[in-house]
Amino acid sequence: MTNYFVIGDVHGKAKMLKELLKKWDGESQLIFLGDLIDRGEDSRAVLERVKELVEKQGAICISGNHEYMFLTWLDNPESGYAHYRRNGGDTTINSILGRPLDTPVDGVEDAKRVSEEAPDLVSFIRQMPFFVETDNYIFVHAGVDLTLKDWHETSDYQKVWIREPFHQGLNQTGKIIVFGHTPTFYLFSEMPGTSRLWQTQDQKIGMDGGAVYGGVLHGVLFGNEGILEHHFITMMVSR
């Protein structure tokens, strides 16, 4: 039997991630739900740490919409930069290039620099899968299209971007779907800060704690039948 230690959207919060990883036993399968980067202050450190965990300890990191936007910008900087910038991309670009986070970014020139100066991190992001499926679970960043006869036919774009149609749709996959992407405080219609996971009767579990918005970073240990342990890190205190 495999247990899974799953971590929600980190968004460059390297210190919170460091604290949360102390809760991992080193043996359970470590899974990151994507959105390692953007908005937070240290995306490079997060990427480097998770890359190391993937390469040396068998962790898995699923792509999020922010990794998706990063690659869209990198591959088409002239058309992709404006959208990426609006979603907090400048912090990642400056972090990767080792510059102060408020440094003005040149969307085209800096795409070349990132590709040339951090090819290992770019390659790491390119190889991220869009979901992990086990006998009992589907781990995915945003969700899947529950209107399809076969959810596997969900587009990669939807796997990293879908919101309400998934949240409100009926999960008939026969599996627990664990996802991030939409902060739980939005799902609860609350202000940032709740440490609760969003759980539905049809077995969806939302665990983006909105760490970068003053919320929490979740780490959940899943066993065969469901949650075994629930940890979360705030800016000041862990539980």
Coordinates of C-alpha atoms in Angstrom, one line a residue:
M1 CA 0.0 0.0 0.0
T2 CA 1.3 3.4 -1.0
N3 CA 0.6 6.6 1.0
Y4 CA 0.8 9.9 -0.8
F5 CA 2.0 13.2 0.8
V6 CA 0.4 15.9 -1.3
I7 CA 1.4 19.6 -1.3
G8 CA -0.8 22.4 -2.6
D9 CA 0.1 25.5 -4.6
V10 CA 3.4 26.9 -3.3
H11 CA 3.7 30.1 -5.5
G12 CA 7.3 30.9 -4.6
K13 CA 6.8 30.6 -0.9
A14 CA 10.1 28.8 -0.3
K15 CA 10.2 29.2 3.5
M16 CA 6.7 27.8 3.9
L17 CA 7.6 24.9 1.7
K18 CA 10.7 24.2 3.8
E19 CA 8.7 24.1 7.0
L20 CA 6.0 21.9 5.4
L21 CA 8.5 19.4 4.1
K22 CA 9.5 18.7 7.8
K23 CA 6.1 17.0 8.0
W24 CA 6.9 14.5 5.2
D25 CA 8.2 11.1 6.4
G26 CA 10.6 10.7 3.5
E27 CA 8.9 7.5 2.5
S28 CA 5.4 8.4 1.3
Q29 CA 5.1 9.2 -2.4
L30 CA 5.5 13.0 -2.5
I31 CA 3.2 14.8 -5.0
F32 CA 3.1 18.5 -5.8
L33 CA -0.1 19.8 -7.3
G34 CA 1.6 22.5 -9.4
D35 CA 1.8 26.3 -9.3
L36 CA 5.3 26.2 -7.8
I37 CA 6.0 29.6 -9.3
D38 CA 4.7 33.2 -9.7
R39 CA 3.6 36.0 -7.3
G40 CA 5.7 34.8 -4.3
E41 CA 9.2 36.0 -3.6
D42 CA 11.4 33.0 -4.3
S43 CA 10.2 30.9 -7.2
R44 CA 13.7 29.9 -8.2
A45 CA 14.4 28.3 -4.8
V46 CA 11.1 26.4 -4.9
L47 CA 11.8 25.1 -8.4
E48 CA 15.3 24.0 -7.4
R49 CA 14.1 22.2 -4.3
V50 CA 11.2 20.4 -6.0
K51 CA 13.5 19.5 -8.9
E52 CA 15.9 18.0 -6.5
L53 CA 13.1 16.0 -4.8
V54 CA 11.9 14.7 -8.1
E55 CA 15.3 13.7 -9.3
K56 CA 16.7 12.3 -6.0
Q57 CA 13.7 11.1 -4.0
G58 CA 11.1 10.1 -6.6
A59 CA 8.7 13.0 -6.0
I60 CA 6.2 13.9 -8.7
C61 CA 5.3 17.5 -9.6
I62 CA 2.1 18.0 -11.7
S63 CA 2.0 21.1 -14.0
G64 CA -0.2 24.0 -12.9
N65 CA -1.6 26.8 -14.9
H66 CA 1.3 29.0 -13.9
E67 CA 3.9 26.5 -15.3
Y68 CA 1.7 26.4 -18.4
M69 CA 1.7 30.2 -18.7
F70 CA 5.5 30.3 -18.1
L71 CA 6.1 27.9 -21.0
T72 CA 3.6 29.7 -23.2
W73 CA 5.5 33.0 -22.6
L74 CA 8.9 31.3 -23.1
D75 CA 7.8 29.7 -26.4
N76 CA 6.0 32.8 -27.7
P77 CA 7.3 35.8 -25.7
E78 CA 5.8 38.5 -27.9
S79 CA 2.3 37.2 -27.6
G80 CA 2.6 35.4 -24.2
Y81 CA 4.2 38.0 -22.0
A82 CA 1.3 40.3 -21.3
H83 CA -0.9 37.5 -19.9
Y84 CA 2.0 36.0 -17.9
R85 CA 2.9 39.4 -16.4
R86 CA -0.8 40.0 -15.3
N87 CA -0.6 36.7 -13.4
G88 CA 2.6 37.4 -11.4
G89 CA 5.2 36.2 -13.9
D90 CA 7.7 39.1 -13.4
T91 CA 8.5 37.8 -9.9
T92 CA 9.5 34.4 -11.3
I93 CA 11.5 35.9 -14.2
N94 CA 13.4 38.1 -11.9
S95 CA 13.9 35.3 -9.3
I96 CA 15.3 32.9 -11.9
L97 CA 17.6 35.6 -13.2
G98 CA 18.8 36.6 -9.7
R99 CA 17.5 40.2 -9.9
P100 CA 15.5 42.3 -7.4
L101 CA 11.9 41.3 -7.8
D102 CA 10.9 44.9 -8.9
T103 CA 13.3 45.0 -11.8
P104 CA 11.5 46.0 -15.0
V105 CA 11.2 42.9 -17.3
D106 CA 11.7 42.9 -21.0
G107 CA 9.3 40.1 -22.1
V108 CA 11.3 39.2 -25.2
E109 CA 14.9 39.6 -24.1
D110 CA 14.3 38.0 -20.7
A111 CA 12.8 35.0 -22.4
K112 CA 16.1 34.4 -24.1
R113 CA 18.0 35.0 -20.9
V114 CA 15.9 32.5 -18.9
S115 CA 16.3 29.9 -21.6
E116 CA 20.1 30.4 -21.7
E117 CA 20.7 30.9 -18.0
A118 CA 18.3 28.3 -16.5
P119 CA 17.9 25.5 -19.1
D120 CA 17.7 22.9 -16.3
L121 CA 14.8 24.6 -14.7
V122 CA 13.0 25.1 -18.0
S123 CA 13.5 21.4 -18.9
F124 CA 12.2 20.4 -15.5
I125 CA 9.0 22.4 -16.0
R126 CA 8.6 21.0 -19.5
Q127 CA 8.6 17.4 -18.3
M128 CA 5.8 17.9 -15.7
P129 CA 2.8 15.6 -16.2
F130 CA -0.7 16.9 -16.1
F131 CA -2.2 14.4 -13.7
V132 CA -1.3 11.3 -11.6
E133 CA -3.8 8.5 -11.4
T134 CA -3.8 5.6 -8.9
D135 CA -6.3 2.9 -8.0
N136 CA -8.1 5.3 -5.7
Y137 CA -7.1 8.8 -6.6
I138 CA -6.8 11.4 -9.4
F139 CA -4.3 14.1 -8.5
V140 CA -4.6 17.1 -10.9
H141 CA -4.0 20.8 -10.7
A142 CA -7.3 22.3 -11.5
G143 CA -9.7 19.5 -12.2
V144 CA -11.1 17.4 -15.0
D145 CA -14.1 17.7 -17.4
L146 CA -16.8 15.7 -15.6
T147 CA -19.2 16.0 -18.6
L148 CA -17.0 13.6 -20.7
K149 CA -17.7 9.9 -20.8
D150 CA -14.0 9.4 -20.2
W151 CA -12.3 12.1 -18.1
H152 CA -8.9 11.2 -19.5
E153 CA -10.0 13.1 -22.6
T154 CA -9.9 16.3 -20.7
S155 CA -7.5 18.7 -22.5
D156 CA -4.3 19.6 -20.8
Y157 CA -5.5 23.2 -20.8
Q158 CA -8.6 22.3 -18.8
K159 CA -6.5 20.2 -16.4
V160 CA -4.7 23.3 -15.4
W161 CA -7.4 26.0 -15.8
I162 CA -10.9 24.5 -15.2
R163 CA -12.9 25.9 -12.3
E164 CA -16.7 26.0 -11.7
P165 CA -17.7 23.3 -14.2
F166 CA -15.5 20.9 -12.3
H167 CA -16.4 22.2 -8.8
Q168 CA -20.1 22.0 -9.5
G169 CA -20.0 18.9 -11.7
L170 CA -20.8 15.4 -10.4
N171 CA -17.7 13.2 -9.8
Q172 CA -18.6 9.8 -11.3
T173 CA -15.0 8.6 -11.8
G174 CA -15.2 6.3 -8.8
K175 CA -12.0 8.0 -7.5
I176 CA -11.2 10.7 -5.1
I177 CA -10.1 13.8 -7.1
V178 CA -7.5 15.9 -5.3
F179 CA -6.8 19.3 -6.8
G180 CA -5.4 22.8 -6.2
H181 CA -5.7 25.9 -8.4
T182 CA -8.7 27.6 -6.8
P183 CA -8.0 28.8 -3.3
T184 CA -10.2 27.2 -0.7
F185 CA -11.3 30.6 0.7
Y186 CA -12.9 31.3 -2.7
L187 CA -14.6 27.9 -2.6
F188 CA -15.9 28.7 0.9
S189 CA -16.7 32.3 0.0
E190 CA -14.5 33.5 2.8
M191 CA -11.5 35.8 3.3
P192 CA -8.0 34.3 3.0
G193 CA -6.8 32.4 6.1
T194 CA -9.0 29.3 6.4
S195 CA -7.1 26.2 7.1
R196 CA -9.9 23.9 6.1
L197 CA -9.8 21.7 3.1
W198 CA -12.7 21.9 0.6
Q199 CA -14.4 18.5 0.6
T200 CA -17.5 17.3 -1.2
Q201 CA -19.8 14.3 -0.8
D202 CA -18.8 13.2 -4.3
Q203 CA -15.2 13.0 -3.3
K204 CA -13.5 16.1 -4.5
I205 CA -10.8 17.6 -2.2
G206 CA -9.5 21.1 -2.9
M207 CA -6.2 22.0 -1.2
D208 CA -4.9 25.3 -2.5
G209 CA -4.7 27.1 0.8
G210 CA -3.9 30.5 -0.9
A211 CA -0.5 30.6 0.8
V212 CA 0.6 33.6 -1.4
Y213 CA -2.5 35.5 -0.4
G214 CA -1.9 35.3 3.3
G215 CA -3.5 31.9 3.6
V216 CA -1.9 28.5 4.3
L217 CA 0.2 25.9 2.5
H218 CA -1.4 22.4 2.9
G219 CA 0.3 19.1 3.1
V220 CA -2.0 16.1 3.3
L221 CA -1.1 12.5 3.8
F222 CA -3.5 10.2 1.9
G223 CA -3.9 6.5 2.5
N224 CA -5.9 3.9 0.6
E225 CA -9.3 5.2 1.8
G226 CA -8.7 8.9 2.4
I227 CA -6.9 11.5 4.6
L228 CA -4.6 10.1 7.2
E229 CA -2.9 13.4 8.3
H230 CA -3.5 17.1 7.5
H231 CA -0.8 19.6 8.0
F232 CA -0.7 23.2 7.1
I233 CA 1.8 26.1 7.4
T234 CA 0.9 29.7 7.9
M235 CA 3.3 32.6 7.6
M236 CA 4.0 32.3 11.4
V237 CA 2.8 28.9 12.7
S238 CA 2.5 25.3 11.6
R239 CA -0.2 22.8 12.5

